[in-house]
CSV table of C-alpha atoms in Angstrom, one decimal:
chain,number,residue,atom,x,y,z
C,288,MET,CA,0.1,-0.1,0.0
C,289,GLY,CA,1.1,3.6,-1.1
C,290,ARG,CA,2.2,6.1,1.3
C,291,GLU,CA,-1.0,8.5,0.1
C,292,HIS,CA,-3.3,5.4,1.2
C,293,TRP,CA,-2.0,4.7,4.6
C,294,LYS,CA,-2.4,8.4,5.5
C,295,LYS,CA,-6.1,7.8,4.6
C,296,ILE,CA,-6.3,5.3,6.9
C,297,TRP,CA,-4.4,6.8,9.4
C,298,VAL,CA,-6.9,10.2,9.3
C,299,GLY,CA,-9.8,7.9,9.5
C,300,SER,CA,-8.9,5.5,11.8
C,301,ALA,CA,-8.0,8.6,14.9
C,302,GLY,CA,-10.8,10.0,14.3
C,303,ASN,CA,-13.3,7.0,14.9
C,304,MET,CA,-10.9,6.1,17.8
C,305,VAL,CA,-12.4,9.4,19.5
C,306,GLU,CA,-15.5,8.9,17.9
C,307,TRP,CA,-16.1,5.4,19.7
C,308,PHE,CA,-14.1,6.4,22.7
C,309,ASP,CA,-17.0,8.4,23.6
C,310,TRP,CA,-19.8,6.2,22.6
C,311,PHE,CA,-18.4,3.4,24.5
C,312,VAL,CA,-17.0,5.4,27.9
C,313,TYR,CA,-20.7,5.8,28.6
C,314,ALA,CA,-21.0,1.8,28.9
C,315,SER,CA,-17.8,1.5,30.8
C,316,PHE,CA,-18.4,4.3,33.5
C,317,ALA,CA,-22.3,3.3,33.5
C,318,THR,CA,-21.5,1.7,37.2
C,319,TYR,CA,-20.0,4.7,38.7
C,320,PHE,CA,-22.6,7.3,37.4
C,321,ALA,CA,-26.0,5.5,37.2
C,322,GLY,CA,-26.9,6.3,40.6
C,323,ALA,CA,-26.1,10.2,39.9
C,324,PHE,CA,-29.1,10.7,37.9
C,325,PHE,CA,-31.5,8.6,39.2
C,326,PRO,CA,-33.0,7.9,42.6
C,327,GLU,CA,-32.1,5.6,44.8
C,328,GLY,CA,-33.1,1.5,44.1
C,329,ASP,CA,-31.1,-1.9,43.4
C,330,ASP,CA,-28.0,-2.0,41.3
C,331,THR,CA,-29.6,-3.9,38.7
C,332,ALA,CA,-32.8,-1.1,38.5
C,333,LYS,CA,-30.3,1.7,38.4
C,334,LEU,CA,-28.3,0.1,35.4
C,335,MET,CA,-31.2,-0.6,33.6
C,336,ASN,CA,-32.5,3.0,33.6
C,337,THR,CA,-28.8,4.1,31.9
C,338,ALA,CA,-28.8,1.1,29.9
C,339,GLY,CA,-32.2,2.1,28.3
C,340,ILE,CA,-30.9,5.8,27.3
C,341,PHE,CA,-27.7,3.7,26.4
C,342,ALA,CA,-30.2,2.1,24.0
C,343,VAL,CA,-32.2,5.0,23.3
C,344,GLY,CA,-28.8,6.5,21.8
C,345,PHE,CA,-29.0,3.7,19.1
C,346,PHE,CA,-32.5,4.5,18.0
C,347,MET,CA,-31.2,8.0,17.1
C,348,ARG,CA,-28.5,6.1,15.1
C,349,PRO,CA,-31.2,5.3,11.7
C,350,VAL,CA,-31.4,9.3,11.7
C,351,GLY,CA,-28.2,9.8,12.0
C,352,GLY,CA,-27.5,7.4,9.0
C,353,TRP,CA,-30.3,8.9,6.5
C,354,LEU,CA,-28.7,12.3,7.6
C,355,LEU,CA,-25.0,11.7,7.5
C,356,GLY,CA,-25.4,9.4,5.0
C,357,ARG,CA,-27.1,11.8,2.2
C,358,VAL,CA,-24.3,14.0,3.5
C,359,GLY,CA,-21.6,11.8,2.5
C,360,ASP,CA,-22.7,10.8,-0.5
C,361,ARG,CA,-24.2,14.6,-1.5
C,362,ARG,CA,-21.2,16.3,-0.3
C,363,GLY,CA,-18.3,13.6,-0.2
C,364,ARG,CA,-17.0,11.5,3.0
C,365,LYS,CA,-14.9,14.1,4.2
C,366,ALA,CA,-17.8,16.4,5.1
C,367,ALA,CA,-19.7,13.4,6.4
C,368,LEU,CA,-17.0,12.5,8.7
C,369,THR,CA,-15.9,16.1,9.6
C,370,LEU,CA,-19.8,16.5,11.0
C,371,THR,CA,-20.1,13.5,13.2
C,372,VAL,CA,-16.9,14.3,15.1
C,373,THR,CA,-18.4,17.7,15.2
C,374,LEU,CA,-21.8,16.0,17.3
C,375,MET,CA,-19.6,13.6,19.6
C,376,SER,CA,-17.5,16.5,20.6
C,377,ALA,CA,-20.7,18.5,21.5
C,378,SER,CA,-22.2,14.8,23.1
C,379,ALA,CA,-19.2,14.7,25.5
C,380,VAL,CA,-19.3,18.1,27.0
C,381,LEU,CA,-22.7,17.6,27.7
C,382,ILE,CA,-22.3,14.6,29.5
C,383,ALA,CA,-19.0,16.1,31.4
C,384,VAL,CA,-21.4,19.0,32.6
C,385,ALA,CA,-24.7,17.0,33.2
C,386,PRO,CA,-26.3,18.0,37.0
C,387,THR,CA,-26.9,14.8,39.0
C,388,TYR,CA,-30.1,13.9,40.7
C,389,SER,CA,-29.4,15.5,44.0
C,390,VAL,CA,-28.8,18.9,42.1
C,391,ALA,CA,-31.5,19.3,39.4
C,392,GLY,CA,-33.8,15.7,39.9
C,393,TYR,CA,-34.2,14.1,36.3
C,394,GLY,CA,-33.2,17.3,34.8
C,395,GLY,CA,-29.4,15.8,34.7
C,396,ALA,CA,-31.3,12.0,33.1
C,397,VAL,CA,-32.9,14.6,30.1
C,398,VAL,CA,-29.0,16.2,30.4
C,399,LEU,CA,-28.2,12.7,29.4
C,400,LEU,CA,-30.5,11.8,27.4
C,401,LEU,CA,-29.6,14.4,25.1
C,402,ALA,CA,-26.1,13.8,24.9
C,403,ARG,CA,-27.1,10.4,23.9
C,404,LEU,CA,-29.7,11.7,21.1
C,405,LEU,CA,-26.7,13.7,19.7
C,406,GLN,CA,-23.6,10.2,20.0
C,407,GLY,CA,-26.9,8.4,18.4
C,408,LEU,CA,-26.9,10.9,15.4
C,409,SER,CA,-23.4,11.1,15.2
C,410,VAL,CA,-22.5,7.5,15.8
C,411,GLY,CA,-25.2,6.4,12.9
C,412,GLY,CA,-23.1,8.5,10.0
C,413,GLU,CA,-19.6,7.5,12.0
C,414,TYR,CA,-19.8,3.9,10.8
C,415,ALA,CA,-20.7,4.2,7.2
C,416,ALA,CA,-18.7,7.3,6.7
C,417,SER,CA,-15.8,5.7,8.1
C,418,ALA,CA,-16.4,2.3,6.6
C,419,THR,CA,-17.0,3.9,3.1
C,420,TYR,CA,-13.6,6.2,3.3
C,421,LEU,CA,-11.4,3.1,4.2
C,422,THR,CA,-12.5,1.2,1.9
C,423,GLU,CA,-12.5,3.1,-1.0
C,424,ALA,CA,-9.1,4.3,0.3
C,425,SER,CA,-7.5,1.4,-0.3
C,426,ALA,CA,-6.2,-0.5,-3.3
C,427,PRO,CA,-9.0,-3.4,-4.8
C,428,GLU,CA,-6.2,-6.0,-3.4
C,429,HIS,CA,-6.4,-4.3,0.1
C,430,ARG,CA,-9.9,-3.7,1.3
C,431,GLY,CA,-10.4,-6.2,3.7
C,432,PHE,CA,-7.2,-5.3,5.4
C,433,ALA,CA,-7.6,-1.5,5.4
C,434,SER,CA,-11.3,-1.5,6.1
C,435,SER,CA,-10.6,-3.7,9.2
C,436,PHE,CA,-8.6,-1.0,10.9
C,437,GLN,CA,-12.3,0.6,11.5
C,438,TYR,CA,-12.6,-2.1,14.2
C,439,VAL,CA,-9.0,-1.4,15.2
C,440,SER,CA,-9.7,1.8,15.9
C,441,MET,CA,-13.2,1.2,17.2
C,442,THR,CA,-11.6,-1.1,19.8
C,443,ALA,CA,-8.9,1.3,20.2
C,444,GLY,CA,-11.4,3.7,21.6
C,445,GLN,CA,-12.9,1.2,24.2
C,446,VAL,CA,-9.1,0.1,25.2
C,447,LEU,CA,-8.6,3.5,26.0
C,448,GLY,CA,-11.5,4.3,27.8
C,449,LEU,CA,-11.3,1.0,29.9
C,450,GLY,CA,-7.2,2.0,30.3
C,451,LEU,CA,-8.7,5.6,31.5
C,452,LEU,CA,-10.7,3.8,34.1
C,453,LEU,CA,-8.0,1.0,35.3
C,454,GLY,CA,-6.0,4.4,35.8
C,455,LEU,CA,-8.7,6.1,37.7
C,456,GLN,CA,-9.7,3.5,39.7
C,457,HIS,CA,-6.2,3.1,41.0
C,458,THR,CA,-5.4,6.6,41.6
C,459,LEU,CA,-9.3,7.6,42.8
C,460,SER,CA,-11.3,6.2,45.8
C,461,ASP,CA,-14.4,4.4,45.1
C,462,GLN,CA,-16.1,7.2,46.4
C,463,ALA,CA,-14.6,9.6,44.7
C,464,LEU,CA,-15.2,8.0,41.1
C,465,HIS,CA,-19.1,7.9,42.1
C,466,ALA,CA,-18.9,10.9,42.7
C,467,TRP,CA,-17.0,13.2,40.4
C,468,GLY,CA,-14.4,10.8,38.7
C,469,TRP,CA,-16.7,9.4,36.3
C,470,ARG,CA,-16.8,12.8,34.3
C,471,ILE,CA,-13.4,12.8,33.1
C,472,PRO,CA,-13.2,10.5,30.4
C,473,PHE,CA,-16.4,12.8,28.9
C,474,VAL,CA,-13.7,16.1,29.3
C,475,VAL,CA,-10.8,14.1,27.6
C,476,GLY,CA,-13.0,12.9,24.7
C,477,ALA,CA,-14.1,16.6,24.0
C,478,LEU,CA,-10.8,17.2,23.8
C,479,GLY,CA,-10.0,14.5,21.6
C,480,ALA,CA,-12.3,15.4,19.4
C,481,ALA,CA,-11.2,18.7,19.0
C,482,VAL,CA,-8.4,17.5,17.5
C,483,VAL,CA,-9.7,14.9,15.1
C,484,PHE,CA,-11.7,17.8,13.8
C,485,TYR,CA,-8.2,19.6,13.0
C,486,LEU,CA,-7.8,16.2,10.7
C,487,ARG,CA,-10.7,15.8,9.1
C,488,ARG,CA,-10.7,19.3,7.9
C,489,THR,CA,-7.5,18.6,6.4
C,490,MET,CA,-8.1,15.4,5.1
C,491,LEU,CA,-8.3,13.9,1.2
C,492,GLU,CA,-11.2,12.7,-0.5
C,493,THR,CA,-11.7,9.5,-1.8
C,494,GLU,CA,-10.6,8.9,-5.5
C,495,VAL,CA,-13.8,6.9,-6.1
C,496,TYR,CA,-16.0,9.7,-5.2
C,497,GLU,CA,-14.4,12.2,-6.4
C,498,GLU,CA,-14.0,10.2,-10.1
C,499,VAL,CA,-18.0,8.7,-9.8
C,500,GLY,CA,-20.5,9.5,-6.8
C,501,ALA,CA,-20.0,13.3,-7.2
C,502,ALA,CA,-21.2,13.2,-10.9
C,503,GLN,CA,-24.4,11.4,-10.0
C,504,ALA,CA,-27.7,13.7,-9.7
C,505,ASP,CA,-29.5,11.5,-7.7
C,506,ARG,CA,-26.9,10.4,-5.1
C,507,GLY,CA,-27.5,10.1,-1.4
C,508,THR,CA,-31.2,9.8,-1.9
C,509,LEU,CA,-33.7,7.3,-0.3
C,510,LYS,CA,-35.2,6.8,-3.8
C,511,ALA,CA,-31.6,5.7,-5.0
C,512,LEU,CA,-31.4,3.5,-1.8
C,513,TRP,CA,-34.4,2.1,-2.9
C,514,ALA,CA,-33.3,1.1,-6.3
C,515,HIS,CA,-30.9,-1.2,-4.1
C,516,LYS,CA,-33.0,-2.6,-1.6
C,517,ARG,CA,-32.5,-5.7,-2.1
C,518,GLU,CA,-28.9,-5.1,-1.1
C,519,ALA,CA,-30.0,-2.9,2.4
C,520,PHE,CA,-32.1,-5.5,3.2
C,521,LEU,CA,-29.3,-7.4,3.2
C,522,VAL,CA,-27.0,-5.2,5.2
C,523,VAL,CA,-29.6,-5.5,7.8
C,524,ALA,CA,-29.8,-9.4,7.9
C,525,LEU,CA,-26.5,-10.0,7.9
C,526,THR,CA,-25.4,-7.1,10.7
C,527,MET,CA,-28.1,-9.0,13.0
C,528,GLY,CA,-25.9,-12.0,14.6
C,529,GLY,CA,-22.7,-9.9,14.3
C,530,THR,CA,-23.8,-7.0,16.1
C,531,VAL,CA,-25.6,-8.4,19.3
C,532,ALA,CA,-22.2,-10.9,19.8
C,533,TYR,CA,-19.8,-7.6,19.8
C,534,TYR,CA,-21.8,-5.8,21.8
C,535,THR,CA,-22.3,-8.7,24.1
C,536,TYR,CA,-18.5,-9.4,24.8
C,537,THR,CA,-17.3,-5.7,24.4
C,538,THR,CA,-19.8,-3.1,25.9
C,539,TYR,CA,-21.8,-5.7,28.3
C,540,LEU,CA,-19.0,-7.7,28.9
C,541,THR,CA,-17.6,-6.0,32.1
C,542,LYS,CA,-21.1,-6.0,33.5
C,543,TYR,CA,-22.1,-8.9,33.0
C,544,LEU,CA,-18.1,-10.4,35.0
C,545,SER,CA,-19.2,-7.9,38.3
C,546,ASN,CA,-22.7,-7.9,37.9
C,547,SER,CA,-23.2,-11.7,37.4
C,548,ALA,CA,-19.7,-13.6,37.9
C,549,GLY,CA,-19.2,-11.3,41.1
C,550,LEU,CA,-16.1,-10.3,39.8
C,551,PRO,CA,-14.7,-7.3,41.3
C,552,LYS,CA,-15.1,-4.3,39.5
C,553,GLN,CA,-11.2,-3.8,38.7
C,554,THR,CA,-10.5,-7.0,37.7
C,555,ALA,CA,-13.7,-7.2,35.2
C,556,THR,CA,-12.3,-4.2,34.1
C,557,LEU,CA,-9.3,-5.8,33.6
C,558,VAL,CA,-10.1,-9.2,31.5
C,559,SER,CA,-12.3,-6.9,29.3
C,560,PHE,CA,-8.6,-4.5,28.8
C,561,CYS,CA,-6.7,-7.4,28.4
C,562,ALA,CA,-9.7,-8.9,25.9
C,563,LEU,CA,-9.6,-6.4,23.8
C,564,ILE,CA,-6.1,-5.5,23.4
C,565,VAL,CA,-5.7,-9.3,21.8
C,566,PHE,CA,-9.2,-8.5,19.7
C,567,ALA,CA,-7.4,-5.2,18.0
C,568,CYS,CA,-4.5,-7.1,17.0
C,569,LEU,CA,-6.7,-9.5,15.2
C,570,GLN,CA,-8.2,-7.5,13.2
C,571,PRO,CA,-5.9,-7.2,10.3
C,572,LEU,CA,-4.6,-10.4,10.4
C,573,ALA,CA,-8.1,-11.6,9.7
C,574,GLY,CA,-8.7,-8.8,7.2
C,575,ARG,CA,-5.7,-9.3,4.8
C,576,LEU,CA,-6.9,-13.4,5.2
C,577,SER,CA,-9.9,-12.3,3.6
C,578,ASP,CA,-8.3,-10.6,0.8
C,579,ARG,CA,-7.0,-13.8,-0.2
C,580,ILE,CA,-10.1,-16.3,0.3
C,581,GLY,CA,-13.0,-14.0,0.3
C,582,ARG,CA,-15.2,-12.4,2.6
C,583,ARG,CA,-18.2,-15.1,3.1
C,584,PRO,CA,-15.6,-18.1,4.5
C,585,LEU,CA,-15.2,-15.7,7.2
C,586,LEU,CA,-18.6,-14.6,8.0
C,587,ILE,CA,-19.6,-18.6,8.1
C,588,THR,CA,-17.0,-19.2,10.3
C,589,PHE,CA,-18.1,-16.4,12.8
C,590,ALA,CA,-21.9,-17.6,12.8
C,591,VAL,CA,-21.4,-20.9,13.3
C,592,GLY,CA,-18.8,-20.5,15.8
C,593,SER,CA,-21.3,-18.2,17.2
C,594,THR,CA,-24.1,-20.1,17.4
C,595,LEU,CA,-22.6,-23.0,18.7
C,596,LEU,CA,-20.7,-21.6,21.7
C,597,THR,CA,-22.5,-18.8,22.7
C,598,VAL,CA,-24.2,-20.3,25.5
C,599,PRO,CA,-21.3,-22.8,26.7
C,600,ILE,CA,-19.1,-19.4,26.9
C,601,LEU,CA,-21.6,-17.2,28.7
C,602,THR,CA,-22.4,-20.1,31.2
C,603,MET,CA,-18.9,-21.1,31.8
C,604,LEU,CA,-18.4,-17.2,32.4
C,605,GLY,CA,-21.4,-16.4,34.5
C,606,HIS,CA,-19.1,-18.8,37.1
C,607,ALA,CA,-15.6,-17.7,36.0
C,608,GLY,CA,-14.3,-16.7,39.9
C,609,SER,CA,-10.9,-15.3,38.6
C,610,PHE,CA,-8.9,-13.7,36.2
C,611,TRP,CA,-7.2,-16.3,34.0
C,612,PRO,CA,-10.6,-18.7,33.1
C,613,ALA,CA,-12.9,-15.2,32.4
C,614,LEU,CA,-10.0,-13.8,29.8
C,615,GLY,CA,-9.8,-17.2,28.6
C,616,LEU,CA,-13.3,-17.1,27.5
C,617,SER,CA,-13.4,-13.7,26.4
C,618,LEU,CA,-10.8,-14.4,23.8
C,619,LEU,CA,-12.1,-17.2,22.5
C,620,ALA,CA,-15.5,-15.4,22.3
C,621,LEU,CA,-13.8,-12.3,20.3
C,622,VAL,CA,-12.0,-14.6,18.4
C,623,VAL,CA,-15.1,-16.0,16.8
C,624,VAL,CA,-16.5,-12.5,16.8
C,625,THR,CA,-13.8,-11.2,14.8
C,626,GLY,CA,-14.9,-13.3,11.8
C,627,TYR,CA,-17.6,-10.7,11.4
C,628,THR,CA,-15.9,-7.5,13.0
C,629,SER,CA,-12.8,-7.5,10.3
C,630,ILE,CA,-14.7,-7.5,7.3
C,631,ASN,CA,-18.0,-6.0,7.6
C,632,ALA,CA,-17.5,-2.9,6.8
C,633,CYS,CA,-15.8,-3.6,3.5
C,634,VAL,CA,-18.4,-6.3,2.7
C,635,LYS,CA,-21.3,-3.8,3.2
C,636,ALA,CA,-19.3,-1.1,1.5
C,637,GLU,CA,-18.9,-3.5,-1.5
C,638,LEU,CA,-22.6,-4.1,-2.0
C,639,PHE,CA,-23.5,-0.4,-3.3
C,640,PRO,CA,-22.8,1.7,-6.0
C,641,THR,CA,-20.4,4.9,-5.1
C,642,GLY,CA,-23.6,7.5,-5.7
C,643,VAL,CA,-25.9,5.9,-2.5
C,644,ARG,CA,-23.1,3.7,-0.9
C,645,ALA,CA,-22.9,6.0,2.5
C,646,LEU,CA,-26.2,6.0,2.7
C,647,GLY,CA,-26.8,2.1,1.8
C,648,VAL,CA,-24.3,1.5,4.0
C,649,ALA,CA,-25.4,3.4,7.1
C,650,LEU,CA,-29.6,3.4,7.1
C,651,PRO,CA,-30.0,-0.2,7.0
C,652,TYR,CA,-26.6,-0.7,9.4
C,653,ALA,CA,-28.0,1.8,11.8
C,654,ILE,CA,-31.5,0.1,11.4
C,655,ALA,CA,-30.0,-3.3,12.5
C,656,ASN,CA,-28.0,-2.2,15.5
C,657,ALA,CA,-31.2,-0.1,16.4
C,658,LEU,CA,-33.1,-3.3,17.1
C,659,PHE,CA,-30.3,-5.5,18.2
C,660,GLY,CA,-27.0,-4.2,19.0
C,661,GLY,CA,-28.8,-0.9,21.1
C,662,THR,CA,-30.7,-3.7,22.8
C,663,ALA,CA,-28.6,-6.0,23.3
C,664,GLU,CA,-27.2,-5.0,26.7
C,665,TYR,CA,-30.9,-4.2,28.1
C,666,VAL,CA,-32.2,-7.4,27.0
C,667,ALA,CA,-29.4,-9.4,29.0
C,668,LEU,CA,-30.4,-7.3,32.3
C,669,TRP,CA,-34.3,-7.8,31.7
C,670,PHE,CA,-33.2,-11.4,31.2
C,671,LYS,CA,-31.4,-10.8,34.6
C,672,ASP,CA,-34.0,-9.7,36.4
C,673,ALA,CA,-36.9,-11.7,35.5
C,674,GLY,CA,-34.4,-14.3,36.6
C,675,ILE,CA,-33.7,-16.2,33.8
C,676,GLU,CA,-30.6,-14.9,32.8
C,677,SER,CA,-29.5,-18.0,31.0
C,678,GLY,CA,-32.0,-17.1,28.4
C,679,PHE,CA,-30.2,-14.3,26.8
C,680,SER,CA,-27.4,-16.6,25.9
C,681,TRP,CA,-30.0,-18.5,23.9
C,682,TYR,CA,-30.9,-15.0,22.4
C,683,VAL,CA,-27.4,-14.4,21.3
C,684,ALA,CA,-27.1,-17.6,19.7
C,685,GLY,CA,-30.4,-17.2,17.6
C,686,CYS,CA,-29.4,-13.9,16.2
C,687,ALA,CA,-26.2,-15.5,15.0
C,688,ALA,CA,-28.2,-18.3,13.5
C,689,VAL,CA,-30.4,-15.8,11.5
C,690,SER,CA,-27.5,-14.3,10.4
C,691,LEU,CA,-25.7,-18.0,9.5
C,692,VAL,CA,-28.8,-18.5,6.7
C,693,VAL,CA,-27.4,-14.9,5.0
C,694,TYR,CA,-24.1,-16.0,5.0
C,695,LEU,CA,-24.5,-19.2,3.4
C,696,THR,CA,-26.9,-17.6,0.9
C,697,MET,CA,-24.9,-14.5,-0.3
C,698,ARG,CA,-22.6,-14.1,-2.9
C,699,GLU,CA,-18.9,-13.1,-2.6
C,700,THR,CA,-18.6,-9.5,-3.0
C,701,ARG,CA,-14.4,-9.7,-2.8
C,702,ASP,CA,-14.0,-8.8,-6.6
C,703,ILE,CA,-16.2,-6.1,-6.8
C,704,ASP,CA,-14.7,-3.0,-9.1
C,705,LEU,CA,-16.2,0.2,-6.0
C,706,GLY,CA,-16.3,2.3,-9.2
C,707,ARG,CA,-18.8,-0.3,-11.1
C,708,VAL,CA,-20.4,-2.3,-8.8
C,709,GLY,CA,-20.8,-5.6,-10.8
C,710,THR,CA,-17.8,-5.3,-12.2
C,711,ALA,CA,-14.7,-7.5,-11.5
C,712,VAL,CA,-11.2,-6.4,-10.6
C,713,PRO,CA,-8.9,-7.6,-13.3
C,714,ASP,CA,-7.0,-10.5,-12.4
C,715,ARG,CA,-9.7,-11.8,-10.1
C,716,LYS,CA,-12.3,-14.6,-10.4
C,717,ARG,CA,-15.3,-13.7,-12.1
C,718,ASP,CA,-18.0,-15.9,-11.1
C,719,GLN,CA,-18.1,-15.1,-7.3
C,720,LEU,CA,-19.6,-11.4,-7.9
C,721,PRO,CA,-23.4,-10.1,-6.2
C,722,VAL,CA,-26.4,-9.1,-7.9
C,723,SER,CA,-26.6,-5.4,-7.6
């Protein structure tokens, strides 16, 4: 890959990292600020309240997907990426200064809700804009590898958030963390977003968009997307199992280990931190593998593994009494999930023509996340509160089984020419092209 391609990947990934740092620190620090915005009650009820607001952010993602996907197709990938980080910075500031229940009653929860709505708008467009940008910015034979950095940067954002949490746990008392220390990561996120705003203002537009997308009159419209409704429904279906599994073993894992397995909060956080570092390192390796053997083999491997292994893994995690068993099981789960996360960005981008690519990835993906990914944590806590926590394991496995059917029936996307969907890149096989 040339230096120019690496520069585009770096700028896109750096912004994505800060975006997802802001998004995930909400989940990582929820156990500390859950009691700050709601009246006294049991710990599970407080977590359900904060998880509910977390889920609301996901329901704004389809709106953000439509709005920012349209911006990305009509104004360019650079414009969409700059706008997403602006919205994310504003949301981080709001959470950092939100008043507690003791000061403003439910007013603080309203501010928290508004911030999550802004985050939902931002991330709803960020995923598609970064997926499209990273896919288009790379050479055809390296698209899987290049687009895998989306989840490298997403995971890096979460690792930084967990690392900051570990640092604060060792430097501040538990009382201080509950009282005011939880605000620190949101201040850090706002500052990081300001730096990324500058980087994205100077980033380069992708050649594919400049040569093809900007010339299409109906680019970024719902009418244009409807012409590719088959691909849009495909994105929803292939996302279903992957997003539930991903959020189960990332954002919910720390809470599950502390609230269900009974591990101390610091141990649970350290397990997630270590597992995610390994997970991030696996993404480029799997992405490069997909450039050699295709996308479908990795997707099928993920779906089969998640369908068969989710119930035993979560059951054993629920009884993990120490760091090493919890880490080993978490790593096993994340290795399986890598089959989806490492390549899902490029698979979705490869399904759509340039003029509707950002919107085509953003809107159906955001809908799938609102229905399945954003609600995963809340569904898990609902099962726990109802006394049938094991039901959540079967729910995750069932979602993976549905996506498995999709992976088995969809066609290979590796050989698509992004400038002309449905045309193979020279010197690649032409017998595995998706129907456009």
